[in-house]
């Protein structure tokens, strides 16, 4: 037999099928991973078909080894990989890689096993003892121990006794291998409480369940109990013998969610996300592949999970940016979910308190059935939102980062023994180091980005490439020793809180404090157990947490995300404020939100204050319609980069010329076309340029296809170029 193999080598030159002969006795199937000789190396490859003869003229090489017992790829995932390669113009090898855990490649992890010892079946202890020489006390003890305790690991026996080896040689005990399962979050036991669905939740579930294979958008305010709806639908799905996948944003995969699902589905749940150890991820993945786990909860990449009989796919917090892969291979999670659910006739369910304007629009056009849950499940009221004009605070002589209103309310919360969350939008507002004399700002040597000051390590860090620099003692430009820090980081907020409220117990949660896997769990658990009064954090604290004792949320600076120069700035700000506010008053205590801003009259802030998604949507969709932005047009960006500035410019011109021709060919479909430097001009030593376009109308797909063709043929060796479609961010 012959195997058609895609070798796991990322190069356009080898992006095709190679035939290999399958040696006798090797059970190679479509979907198997194999080791094959390739260009004098041993590489891994995916078998995409088998056949009885090859049309290749020369001598065929042979498959060296079969890497897994069970083919890693299913029939469906193979098809999907091929679809993705076509759809997103990526190499098939690149697309196939998405379907297995990264650590499986190159055999970097394998099953975890232990050597176990047992007594031979069907022989009594007395019988076995007869086989021993007189005086072998220790060997006799081993037999007795096994007889009493059942099978033991060799390690345990060797620690307690000697003589195991000779027992084995005599055939008086048997040694075998046991696979262990590394179960993530085993420390999180299933304690979550079961609740009875309220009337709205039941109605929503009924609608979803009565229409298998339907597509739904569940718009439910924060705290409306979407999770319970998901759980109910997953139960039904399992009842029918099907599997379910629930995607959550990486930072939304909180211990609370895991606990709730563990309690509900026990060992049927597999958890997939990047915080797991390699071994854990490997084991979870195989539990899914073998069909042992039929409920998958995971971040973006779980959309590729190898489930069979998919019955339901949920994308929770569908508005989250992280559902788009912004580095190669670029793909949109929702498109993949749509493909998979269509293939299985499965239900697709998107959920959010603040759906993307585009998604809500598509629902209004009938693409999704819209389901609404307008009230909180436990009848808790949505919090009251108070806006504070920070310009006035300054005029009144308050230069602190806390307005009078926020200070007063914090004081009250502390005195009542309740809890508060303080949120800062670190992304646009990190502490930078500036020379007071000449205005010099510390930047990364490899990226066109200002460095962020980290007080606890006394270091400057680049958030794009991770480079670290010593803190400046004098200005490299003018030699002045007057160096100061600007901006508001989580660390500074914590310091100022300590000054102001010395008795308050403060916790911080951001990228720095959650580097290791369990940090997230530790911090949220501490806070949930009321071991702290105030939690200060970035975007991370905005998602999914349910802390019933939190009655105050402070948004220290609500404007900043409005200044991001892309068309999603409005919806991002609205969504962020709504999500953060949604953390307040979830229990029986009423909550409030203090929103500090320098632009209190901005329409989006007013809409966010009212917390009415529908009004926000009406406003935003009319802006998009009037200005021709998605969903009424498609934003395209070609990003060109190279370590050489000239090469990058050269490449930019080579791509731009044929795109210009396209515009001449379809003049009515281009709203905008121009080339320019990218907003961040250099990242990781590479100079960056962009071609920006907005296209609309029936020829859009055609135009995108032709741009891909240009990109496949034009870029040279030292420059790279790729296309982004409605990019989620454009730095
Ligand atoms: P969402 O994801 O919509 O923001 P959650 O699913 O996190 O909301 O639910 C919010 C809170 O309401 C949780 O504490 C949950 O246990 C509770 N809850 C959900 N459904 C019910 C219900 N039917 N009865 C009582 N409490 C509920
Ligand atoms: Zn200076
Ligand atoms: Zn850098």
XYZ file of C-alpha atoms and ligand atoms in Angstrom:
760
model
C 0.000 0.000 0.000
C 0.987 3.596 -0.596
C 0.482 6.534 1.745
C -0.014 10.068 0.475
C 1.856 12.210 2.967
C 1.979 15.929 3.733
C 5.346 16.412 5.397
C 5.395 18.669 8.426
C 7.743 21.207 6.866
C 6.616 24.795 6.420
C 7.746 25.760 2.968
C 5.769 26.635 -0.097
C 8.087 24.384 -2.145
C 6.988 21.255 -0.362
C 3.325 22.135 -0.047
C 2.145 19.048 -1.888
C 1.594 15.346 -1.477
C 4.505 12.877 -1.404
C 3.981 9.140 -1.866
C 5.578 6.620 0.512
C 5.359 2.872 0.613
C 3.738 1.453 3.743
C 5.760 -1.475 5.146
C 3.945 -4.751 5.868
C 2.290 -4.836 9.247
C 2.201 -1.093 9.820
C -1.410 -0.021 10.337
C -1.189 3.308 8.512
C -4.548 4.919 7.754
C -5.902 8.174 6.423
C -5.314 10.647 9.262
C -2.306 8.840 10.786
C 0.843 10.669 11.720
C 3.983 8.991 10.446
C 7.744 9.440 10.420
C 9.202 9.530 6.917
C 12.594 10.186 5.323
C 12.602 13.537 3.566
C 15.577 15.343 2.011
C 18.020 13.238 4.044
C 16.187 13.916 7.267
C 13.626 12.118 9.321
C 10.490 14.237 9.482
C 6.932 13.848 10.662
C 4.047 13.843 8.253
C 0.290 13.471 7.986
C -1.247 10.742 5.840
C -4.066 12.287 3.873
C -4.901 9.202 1.806
C -3.855 5.637 1.119
C -3.947 3.897 -2.252
C -2.735 0.703 -3.892
C -0.360 2.122 -6.458
C 1.602 5.293 -7.107
C 2.039 7.162 -10.336
C 5.468 8.313 -9.183
C 8.117 7.032 -11.601
C 11.100 6.552 -9.276
C 11.772 4.325 -6.312
C 9.430 5.049 -3.456
C 10.824 5.595 0.014
C 9.176 3.801 2.898
C 7.306 5.068 5.923
C 9.682 4.684 8.880
C 7.227 4.579 11.719
C 3.642 5.086 12.770
C 3.531 7.754 15.489
C 0.201 7.117 17.207
C -1.935 4.032 17.544
C -5.120 5.852 16.637
C -5.010 8.232 13.647
C -4.644 11.709 15.166
C -6.870 13.277 12.529
C -10.430 12.256 11.930
C -12.083 12.217 8.536
C -13.782 15.504 9.351
C -10.757 17.353 10.721
C -8.770 16.339 7.638
C -11.422 17.861 5.412
C -11.542 20.956 7.564
C -7.772 21.371 7.387
C -7.981 21.242 3.615
C -10.805 23.753 3.573
C -8.813 26.123 5.793
C -5.717 25.870 3.639
C -7.789 26.983 0.655
C -9.841 29.573 2.486
C -6.996 31.358 4.245
C -4.229 30.697 1.722
C -2.028 28.872 4.158
C 0.120 25.806 3.645
C -1.643 22.524 4.242
C 1.085 21.531 6.717
C 0.451 24.762 8.595
C -3.253 24.126 8.707
C -2.832 20.478 9.776
C -0.659 21.562 12.687
C -3.624 23.371 14.216
C -5.391 20.083 14.697
C -2.961 18.447 17.074
C -1.479 19.802 20.306
C 1.789 21.566 19.520
C 3.684 19.405 21.945
C 2.723 16.237 20.106
C 4.933 17.259 17.208
C 8.498 16.075 17.480
C 7.414 13.660 20.218
C 8.041 16.249 22.905
C 5.510 14.684 25.220
C 4.098 11.269 25.313
C 1.802 9.358 27.508
C 2.750 9.329 31.146
C 3.060 5.784 32.391
C 4.080 3.925 35.527
C 5.365 0.414 35.928
C 2.976 -1.579 38.119
C 3.325 -4.941 39.828
C 0.609 -7.552 40.282
C 0.322 -11.189 41.368
C -0.129 -13.637 38.501
C -3.802 -14.213 37.879
C -5.335 -17.428 39.194
C -2.601 -18.371 41.669
C -3.115 -18.160 45.395
C -0.714 -16.566 47.795
C 0.103 -19.967 49.363
C 0.884 -21.423 45.975
C 3.220 -18.575 45.166
C 5.021 -18.813 48.490
C 5.899 -22.420 47.675
C 8.014 -21.131 44.830
C 10.232 -19.149 47.211
C 13.519 -20.305 48.678
C 13.605 -20.663 52.456
C 14.623 -17.478 54.221
C 13.579 -15.032 51.432
C 11.694 -12.985 54.001
C 11.604 -9.810 52.018
C 10.256 -11.507 48.887
C 7.593 -13.175 50.975
C 6.612 -9.766 52.340
C 6.198 -8.381 48.839
C 3.798 -11.172 47.936
C 1.835 -10.584 51.112
C 1.785 -6.865 50.581
C 0.442 -7.265 47.030
C -2.115 -9.750 48.188
C -3.363 -7.303 50.815
C -3.111 -4.007 48.924
C -3.658 -4.983 45.338
C -1.419 -3.763 42.494
C 1.426 -1.401 43.438
C 3.949 0.600 41.515
C 7.486 -0.784 41.248
C 8.687 2.452 42.802
C 6.633 1.938 45.921
C 7.687 -1.687 46.333
C 11.349 -0.949 45.747
C 11.215 1.701 48.394
C 9.711 -0.625 50.976
C 11.298 -3.973 50.154
C 14.153 -5.549 48.279
C 13.958 -8.558 46.006
C 11.364 -7.465 43.469
C 13.600 -8.298 40.533
C 14.210 -11.877 41.552
C 10.492 -12.363 42.169
C 9.799 -11.211 38.663
C 12.496 -13.500 37.220
C 10.897 -16.454 38.957
C 7.569 -15.494 37.423
C 5.983 -14.991 40.855
C 4.913 -11.412 40.088
C 4.121 -9.643 36.829
C 5.103 -6.132 35.837
C 2.891 -4.125 33.476
C 2.538 -0.557 32.254
C -0.287 1.720 33.309
C -1.090 4.976 31.530
C -1.761 7.853 33.825
C -4.000 10.704 33.029
C -2.742 14.150 33.888
C -5.912 15.905 34.771
C -5.748 19.697 34.841
C -7.325 21.582 37.698
C -7.668 18.438 39.775
C -7.331 20.790 42.721
C -10.572 22.370 41.560
C -13.123 19.916 42.770
C -16.693 19.933 41.546
C -18.503 21.945 44.158
C -20.572 24.231 41.953
C -24.226 24.367 42.784
C -26.988 23.246 40.471
C -29.695 25.815 39.853
C -33.175 25.598 38.489
C -33.628 27.544 35.273
C -35.882 30.551 35.449
C -38.635 31.106 32.953
C -36.638 33.096 30.445
C -33.755 30.660 30.552
C -36.148 27.752 29.984
C -37.783 29.482 27.046
C -34.424 30.192 25.477
C -33.340 26.570 25.930
C -36.568 25.317 24.400
C -36.046 27.442 21.326
C -32.490 26.207 20.894
C -33.372 22.574 21.464
C -36.391 22.618 19.206
C -34.248 23.524 16.255
C -31.250 21.202 16.052
C -28.741 22.466 13.546
C -29.949 26.041 14.046
C -27.777 29.113 14.416
C -28.411 31.346 17.395
C -27.185 34.550 18.922
C -27.929 34.701 22.641
C -27.845 38.295 23.775
C -28.052 38.235 27.564
C -27.083 41.012 29.952
C -24.226 40.331 32.355
C -25.470 38.011 35.057
C -28.483 36.829 33.060
C -27.305 33.258 33.484
C -26.070 32.355 30.018
C -23.821 29.670 31.473
C -26.831 27.777 32.809
C -28.416 27.881 29.378
C -25.245 26.431 27.862
C -25.144 23.691 30.472
C -28.733 22.672 29.892
C -28.185 22.499 26.126
C -25.008 20.469 26.564
C -26.879 17.953 28.732
C -29.435 17.491 25.978
C -26.667 17.114 23.462
C -25.012 14.339 25.501
C -28.381 12.631 25.943
C -28.605 12.335 22.178
C -25.205 10.681 22.128
C -23.449 13.723 20.706
C -20.476 15.815 21.813
C -20.277 19.512 22.579
C -17.606 22.179 22.402
C -17.787 25.398 24.388
C -15.300 28.108 23.535
C -14.502 30.817 26.037
C -11.927 33.586 25.804
C -8.605 32.544 27.283
C -9.010 34.876 30.250
C -12.631 33.901 30.662
C -11.673 30.339 31.437
C -11.869 30.950 35.138
C -11.695 28.349 37.873
C -15.359 29.102 38.526
C -16.253 27.975 35.027
C -14.107 24.858 35.329
C -15.623 24.033 38.706
C -19.139 24.472 37.411
C -18.517 22.190 34.459
C -16.706 19.596 36.537
C -19.625 19.473 38.925
C -22.067 19.083 36.066
C -20.248 16.685 33.744
C -17.493 15.061 35.833
C -14.911 13.124 33.826
C -16.778 13.832 30.601
C -15.245 17.305 30.448
C -11.904 18.010 28.881
C -10.325 21.395 29.443
C -8.031 22.845 26.783
C -6.114 26.050 27.184
C -2.631 27.404 27.058
C -2.176 27.527 30.816
C -2.087 23.758 31.054
C 1.191 21.930 31.239
C 2.195 20.156 28.045
C 1.477 16.800 29.567
C -1.975 17.826 30.721
C -2.900 19.209 27.340
C -1.672 16.060 25.647
C -3.760 13.821 27.887
C -6.861 15.962 27.627
C -6.557 15.945 23.858
C -6.341 12.161 23.650
C -9.285 11.770 26.013
C -11.277 13.749 23.481
C -9.895 11.863 20.513
C -10.694 8.494 22.089
C -14.200 9.639 22.899
C -13.682 9.441 26.670
C -14.455 13.144 27.058
C -17.440 14.431 25.139
C -17.626 17.966 26.484
C -14.764 20.230 25.522
C -14.295 23.559 27.261
C -11.447 25.597 25.935
C -10.006 28.741 24.476
C -9.881 29.534 20.763
C -7.905 26.517 19.582
C -10.464 24.146 21.102
C -12.511 24.807 17.971
C -10.162 22.237 16.387
C -10.836 19.598 19.046
C -11.124 16.116 17.504
C -14.649 15.365 18.719
C -16.882 13.091 16.721
C -20.657 13.491 16.461
C -20.521 17.171 17.231
C -24.006 18.209 18.313
C -23.461 21.691 19.732
C -20.798 24.342 19.458
C -20.960 27.375 21.743
C -18.895 30.526 21.420
C -19.263 32.419 24.673
C -18.370 36.126 24.706
C -18.438 36.048 20.933
C -17.361 39.696 20.745
C -13.914 38.896 22.122
C -11.028 39.893 19.923
C -9.059 36.835 20.837
C -11.310 34.690 18.636
C -9.447 35.977 15.625
C -5.981 34.624 15.158
C -3.841 37.642 14.419
C -0.638 35.840 13.657
C 0.000 33.175 11.088
C -1.985 31.077 10.421
C -4.739 33.695 10.424
C -8.260 32.407 10.747
C -11.625 33.359 12.147
C -12.925 31.038 14.804
C -16.549 31.689 13.970
C -16.049 30.639 10.348
C -14.491 27.386 11.457
C -17.289 26.829 13.932
C -19.808 27.478 11.171
C -18.096 24.981 8.881
C -17.925 22.256 11.516
C -21.484 22.660 12.736
C -22.802 22.664 9.170
C -20.846 19.483 8.414
C -22.381 17.711 11.448
C -25.794 19.313 11.310
C -24.950 20.657 14.757
C -26.277 23.715 16.539
C -24.156 26.854 16.630
C -24.744 29.150 19.589
C -23.031 32.502 20.031
C -23.460 34.325 23.309
C -22.600 37.772 24.636
C -23.828 40.689 26.692
C -22.352 42.978 24.050
C -22.358 41.204 20.680
C -20.243 42.599 17.899
C -22.215 45.136 15.921
C -21.565 42.987 12.866
C -22.953 39.877 14.515
C -26.058 41.637 15.783
C -26.610 43.045 12.315
C -26.295 39.593 10.785
C -28.877 38.356 13.277
C -31.198 41.163 12.199
C -30.749 39.911 8.640
C -31.836 36.423 9.653
C -28.470 34.734 9.667
C -28.838 33.926 13.373
C -31.957 33.553 15.405
C -31.800 36.226 18.069
C -32.533 35.199 21.671
C -32.677 37.847 24.363
C -32.283 37.708 28.138
C -32.736 41.208 29.452
C -32.600 40.624 33.205
C -30.209 39.225 35.724
C -30.991 35.648 36.721
C -31.168 36.271 40.448
C -33.096 39.518 39.940
C -30.107 41.517 41.107
C -30.383 45.008 39.676
C -27.878 46.195 37.140
C -25.524 48.651 38.829
C -25.951 52.391 38.883
C -23.263 54.130 36.838
C -21.857 57.483 37.966
C -19.682 59.477 35.608
C -16.975 61.715 36.989
C -15.417 64.474 34.901
C -11.724 64.263 35.672
C -11.073 67.728 34.215
C -13.223 69.173 36.956
C -11.341 67.221 39.596
C -8.117 68.837 38.398
C -9.706 72.274 38.394
C -10.780 71.647 41.961
C -7.216 70.815 42.880
C -7.478 67.036 43.024
C -4.497 65.626 41.145
C -4.894 62.121 42.478
C -5.841 59.250 40.203
C -8.922 58.764 42.384
C -11.743 61.263 42.093
C -13.451 62.471 45.258
C -16.504 60.412 44.361
C -14.473 57.225 43.973
C -12.514 57.840 47.192
C -15.716 58.391 49.155
C -17.323 55.292 47.804
C -14.216 53.182 48.401
C -14.225 54.419 51.972
C -17.837 53.312 52.397
C -17.268 49.932 50.801
C -14.327 49.280 53.097
C -16.230 50.346 56.168
C -19.117 48.035 55.278
C -16.741 45.105 54.717
C -17.673 44.779 51.046
C -15.275 44.521 48.105
C -14.263 46.683 45.153
C -12.678 46.180 41.751
C -10.519 48.863 40.186
C -9.985 48.604 36.504
C -7.365 50.283 34.369
C -7.019 50.045 30.654
C -3.352 49.265 30.667
C -3.124 48.605 26.958
C -3.147 52.227 25.999
C -1.748 53.623 29.160
C 1.316 52.010 30.554
C 3.896 53.773 32.672
C 6.569 55.231 30.413
C 9.891 56.832 31.238
C 10.442 60.401 30.090
C 13.297 62.915 30.380
C 12.015 66.070 32.060
C 14.606 68.245 30.305
C 14.338 67.268 26.657
C 11.261 65.041 26.484
C 13.175 61.937 25.423
C 11.030 58.793 25.777
C 12.640 55.372 26.274
C 11.945 53.089 23.316
C 12.767 49.510 22.359
C 15.794 49.114 20.078
C 13.984 46.565 17.901
C 10.472 47.928 17.885
C 9.014 51.372 17.428
C 7.370 51.187 20.797
C 7.829 52.979 24.103
C 9.085 50.840 26.951
C 7.021 50.135 30.022
C 8.460 50.640 33.478
C 8.162 47.713 35.897
C 8.808 48.890 39.389
C 9.093 45.544 41.159
C 11.996 44.496 38.942
C 13.387 48.006 38.304
C 13.324 47.195 34.587
C 12.006 48.612 31.346
C 10.207 46.082 29.169
C 9.027 46.026 25.575
C 5.515 44.595 25.437
C 5.832 43.702 21.766
C 9.014 41.612 21.758
C 9.605 41.031 25.457
C 13.071 42.657 25.534
C 14.230 43.966 28.928
C 16.343 47.052 29.576
C 17.939 48.612 32.648
C 16.085 51.514 34.173
C 17.565 54.814 32.970
C 19.615 56.816 35.454
C 20.315 59.576 32.992
C 18.884 60.664 29.674
C 20.731 59.115 26.692
C 19.837 62.169 24.601
C 20.812 65.134 26.814
C 22.486 63.576 29.848
C 20.027 65.068 32.298
C 19.392 63.121 35.499
C 15.776 64.281 35.712
C 13.988 61.161 34.610
C 10.360 60.715 35.548
C 7.607 58.169 34.979
C 4.419 59.090 33.240
C 1.211 57.220 33.063
C -0.776 54.991 35.232
C 0.173 51.365 35.734
C -1.476 48.824 37.975
C 1.529 49.030 40.300
C 1.099 52.752 40.767
C -2.578 52.364 41.470
C -1.739 49.816 44.151
C 0.837 52.140 45.709
C -1.545 55.050 45.804
C -4.260 52.884 47.297
C -1.873 51.843 50.043
C -1.121 55.471 50.841
C -4.746 56.431 50.887
C -6.241 53.372 52.545
C -3.398 51.877 54.557
C -5.648 49.291 56.189
C -7.175 47.952 52.965
C -5.913 44.634 51.685
C -5.105 45.015 47.993
C -4.501 42.415 45.281
C -3.250 43.026 41.771
C -4.045 41.006 38.667
C -2.396 41.726 35.327
C 0.017 40.108 32.888
C 2.885 40.400 35.336
C 1.201 38.798 38.288
C -0.319 35.953 36.281
C 2.748 34.629 34.504
C 2.533 31.230 36.066
C -0.304 28.852 35.473
C -1.917 28.867 38.894
C -1.569 32.575 39.618
C -4.935 33.382 38.088
C -6.592 30.774 40.243
C -4.731 31.826 43.369
C -5.608 35.506 43.012
C -9.265 34.989 42.202
C -9.661 32.397 44.932
C -8.114 34.712 47.494
C -10.374 37.521 46.419
C -13.457 35.297 46.354
C -12.587 34.109 49.873
C -12.501 37.747 50.910
C -8.843 37.676 51.817
C -8.574 41.055 50.093
C -10.787 44.123 49.910
C -9.757 45.617 46.608
C -8.668 43.919 43.391
C -6.790 46.108 40.934
C -6.424 44.829 37.411
C -6.469 45.167 33.647
C -8.840 43.632 31.045
C -8.372 40.355 32.868
C -10.732 41.286 35.676
C -13.438 42.321 33.241
C -14.432 38.841 32.240
C -16.739 36.303 33.660
C -15.891 36.565 37.328
C -18.734 36.269 39.718
C -17.803 37.859 43.056
C -21.064 38.393 44.927
C -19.532 40.666 47.564
C -18.292 43.236 45.047
C -20.454 46.340 45.255
C -18.196 48.916 43.676
C -16.365 48.975 40.385
C -14.059 51.864 39.569
C -13.039 52.458 35.975
C -10.068 54.739 36.416
C -9.862 55.948 32.878
C -12.713 55.238 30.545
C -11.637 57.298 27.533
C -8.523 55.669 26.391
C -9.827 52.918 24.241
C -11.781 55.553 22.329
C -8.579 56.945 20.951
C -7.515 53.709 19.293
C -7.645 54.566 15.676
C -9.804 51.860 14.257
C -13.447 51.487 13.508
C -14.028 49.149 16.423
C -12.976 51.685 19.068
C -16.581 52.575 19.919
C -17.804 49.071 20.316
C -14.730 48.044 22.238
C -15.202 50.857 24.732
C -18.884 50.159 25.139
C -18.265 46.486 25.629
C -15.415 46.982 28.080
C -17.402 49.346 30.262
C -20.434 47.074 30.182
C -18.384 44.002 31.035
C -16.487 45.667 33.857
C -19.652 47.210 35.241
C -21.223 43.788 35.047
C -18.931 42.675 37.852
C -20.717 44.937 40.326
C -23.671 43.987 42.470
C -24.057 40.416 41.292
C -25.103 39.153 44.685
C -27.846 40.498 46.923
C -26.101 43.816 47.459
C -26.711 46.613 45.022
C -23.692 47.684 43.052
C -22.410 50.909 41.630
C -19.839 51.883 39.062
C -17.716 55.017 39.036
C -16.565 55.874 35.570
C -13.764 58.443 35.470
C -13.278 60.237 32.184
C -11.937 63.367 30.531
C -14.662 63.271 27.887
C -17.913 62.895 29.819
C -19.995 64.037 26.865
C -18.775 61.432 24.446
C -21.908 59.716 23.065
C -20.477 56.254 23.644
C -19.852 56.965 27.304
C -23.405 58.196 27.687
C -24.726 55.043 26.062
C -22.459 52.895 28.194
C -23.701 54.665 31.297
C -27.259 53.755 30.406
C -26.054 50.241 29.731
C -28.577 49.770 26.958
C -27.024 47.647 24.233
C -29.876 48.171 21.826
C -29.484 51.987 21.818
C -25.762 51.600 21.436
C -26.322 49.281 18.501
C -28.719 51.677 16.777
C -26.223 54.496 17.172
C -23.227 52.523 16.003
C -24.881 50.793 13.053
C -26.008 54.151 11.702
C -22.442 55.465 11.981
C -21.141 52.412 10.149
C -23.790 52.729 7.466
C -23.056 56.396 6.906
C -19.282 55.962 6.799
C -19.196 52.626 4.955
C -17.523 50.462 7.533
C -18.233 46.796 8.317
C -20.769 45.246 7.986
C -21.407 47.609 5.045
C -17.921 47.248 3.620
C -14.835 45.133 4.221
C -11.604 46.557 5.594
C -8.538 44.962 4.058
C -4.966 45.466 5.063
C -1.855 44.087 3.422
C 1.006 44.153 5.897
C 4.486 44.190 4.405
C 7.558 43.787 6.571
C 11.272 43.179 6.306
C 14.416 43.607 8.358
C 15.634 45.898 5.606
C 13.748 49.142 5.204
C 14.512 49.279 1.470
C 13.370 45.717 0.883
C 10.137 46.465 2.678
C 9.483 49.554 0.548
C 10.442 47.630 -2.581
C 8.007 44.855 -1.729
C 5.299 47.366 -0.858
C 5.581 48.852 -4.340
C 5.529 45.457 -6.019
C 2.305 44.552 -4.210
C 0.719 47.956 -4.593
C 0.971 48.126 -8.383
C -1.225 45.074 -9.125
C -3.669 46.088 -6.375
C -3.960 49.470 -8.096
C -4.796 47.569 -11.289
C -7.517 45.767 -9.389
C -8.989 49.084 -8.381
C -9.032 50.159 -12.027
C -10.765 46.913 -12.901
C -13.418 47.317 -10.181
C -13.633 51.085 -9.671
C -17.090 50.930 -8.099
C -16.012 48.533 -5.403
C -13.113 50.400 -3.886
C -13.970 53.039 -1.292
C -10.407 53.574 -0.271
C -6.927 52.457 -1.290
C -3.613 53.770 -0.067
C -0.160 52.665 1.052
C 1.672 54.040 4.081
C 3.840 53.266 7.070
C 2.166 51.040 9.657
C 1.167 52.775 12.917
C 3.946 50.870 14.708
C 6.768 51.324 12.253
C 9.026 48.558 13.455
C 8.483 45.383 15.483
C 11.150 42.802 16.290
C 13.654 44.483 13.987
C 11.239 44.382 11.040
C 10.143 47.554 9.274
C 6.408 47.615 8.646
C 4.317 49.138 5.861
C 0.686 48.691 4.985
C -1.749 48.937 2.140
C -5.163 49.899 3.432
C -8.334 49.260 1.497
C -12.026 49.366 1.957
C -14.074 47.439 -0.561
C -17.737 46.672 -0.829
C -20.361 45.079 -3.002
C -20.869 41.782 -4.724
C -17.297 41.500 -6.003
C -15.702 41.581 -2.545
C -14.830 37.863 -2.368
C -13.482 38.039 -5.909
C -11.238 40.963 -5.030
C -9.957 39.253 -1.890
C -9.126 36.172 -3.948
C -7.158 38.236 -6.418
C -5.221 39.991 -3.671
C -4.260 36.590 -2.273
C -3.032 35.657 -5.747
C -0.911 38.804 -5.880
C 0.580 37.944 -2.504
C 1.309 34.368 -3.521
C 3.361 35.546 -6.481
C 4.937 38.858 -5.548
C 6.916 39.069 -2.275
C 10.600 38.329 -2.503
C 12.776 36.318 -0.171
C 13.606 38.897 2.414
C 10.231 40.571 2.765
C 6.938 39.080 3.804
C 3.412 40.212 3.051
C 0.066 38.999 4.270
C -3.561 39.996 4.030
C -5.826 40.791 6.974
C -9.597 40.928 6.571
C -11.451 43.236 8.981
C -8.474 43.068 11.345
C -9.393 43.261 15.015
C -6.569 45.658 15.739
C -4.273 47.594 13.486
C -1.042 48.518 15.158
P -23.710 35.497 32.512
O -22.732 34.518 31.940
O -24.924 35.636 31.676
O -23.093 36.819 32.851
P -23.823 33.666 34.695
O -24.156 32.458 33.922
O -22.421 33.838 35.160
O -24.254 34.949 33.878
O -24.818 33.739 35.937
C -24.779 34.814 36.838
C -25.175 34.361 38.226
O -26.557 34.020 38.286
C -24.418 33.153 38.689
O -24.067 33.325 40.030
C -25.427 32.034 38.563
O -25.174 30.989 39.486
C -26.714 32.740 38.838
N -27.847 32.087 38.179
C -27.934 31.715 36.896
N -29.128 31.168 36.623
C -29.819 31.196 37.766
C -31.143 30.777 38.143
N -31.983 30.230 37.254
N -31.507 30.959 39.419
C -30.676 31.533 40.310
N -29.445 31.942 40.023
C -28.998 31.780 38.777
Zn 16.944 64.433 27.959
Zn 10.742 45.359 21.301
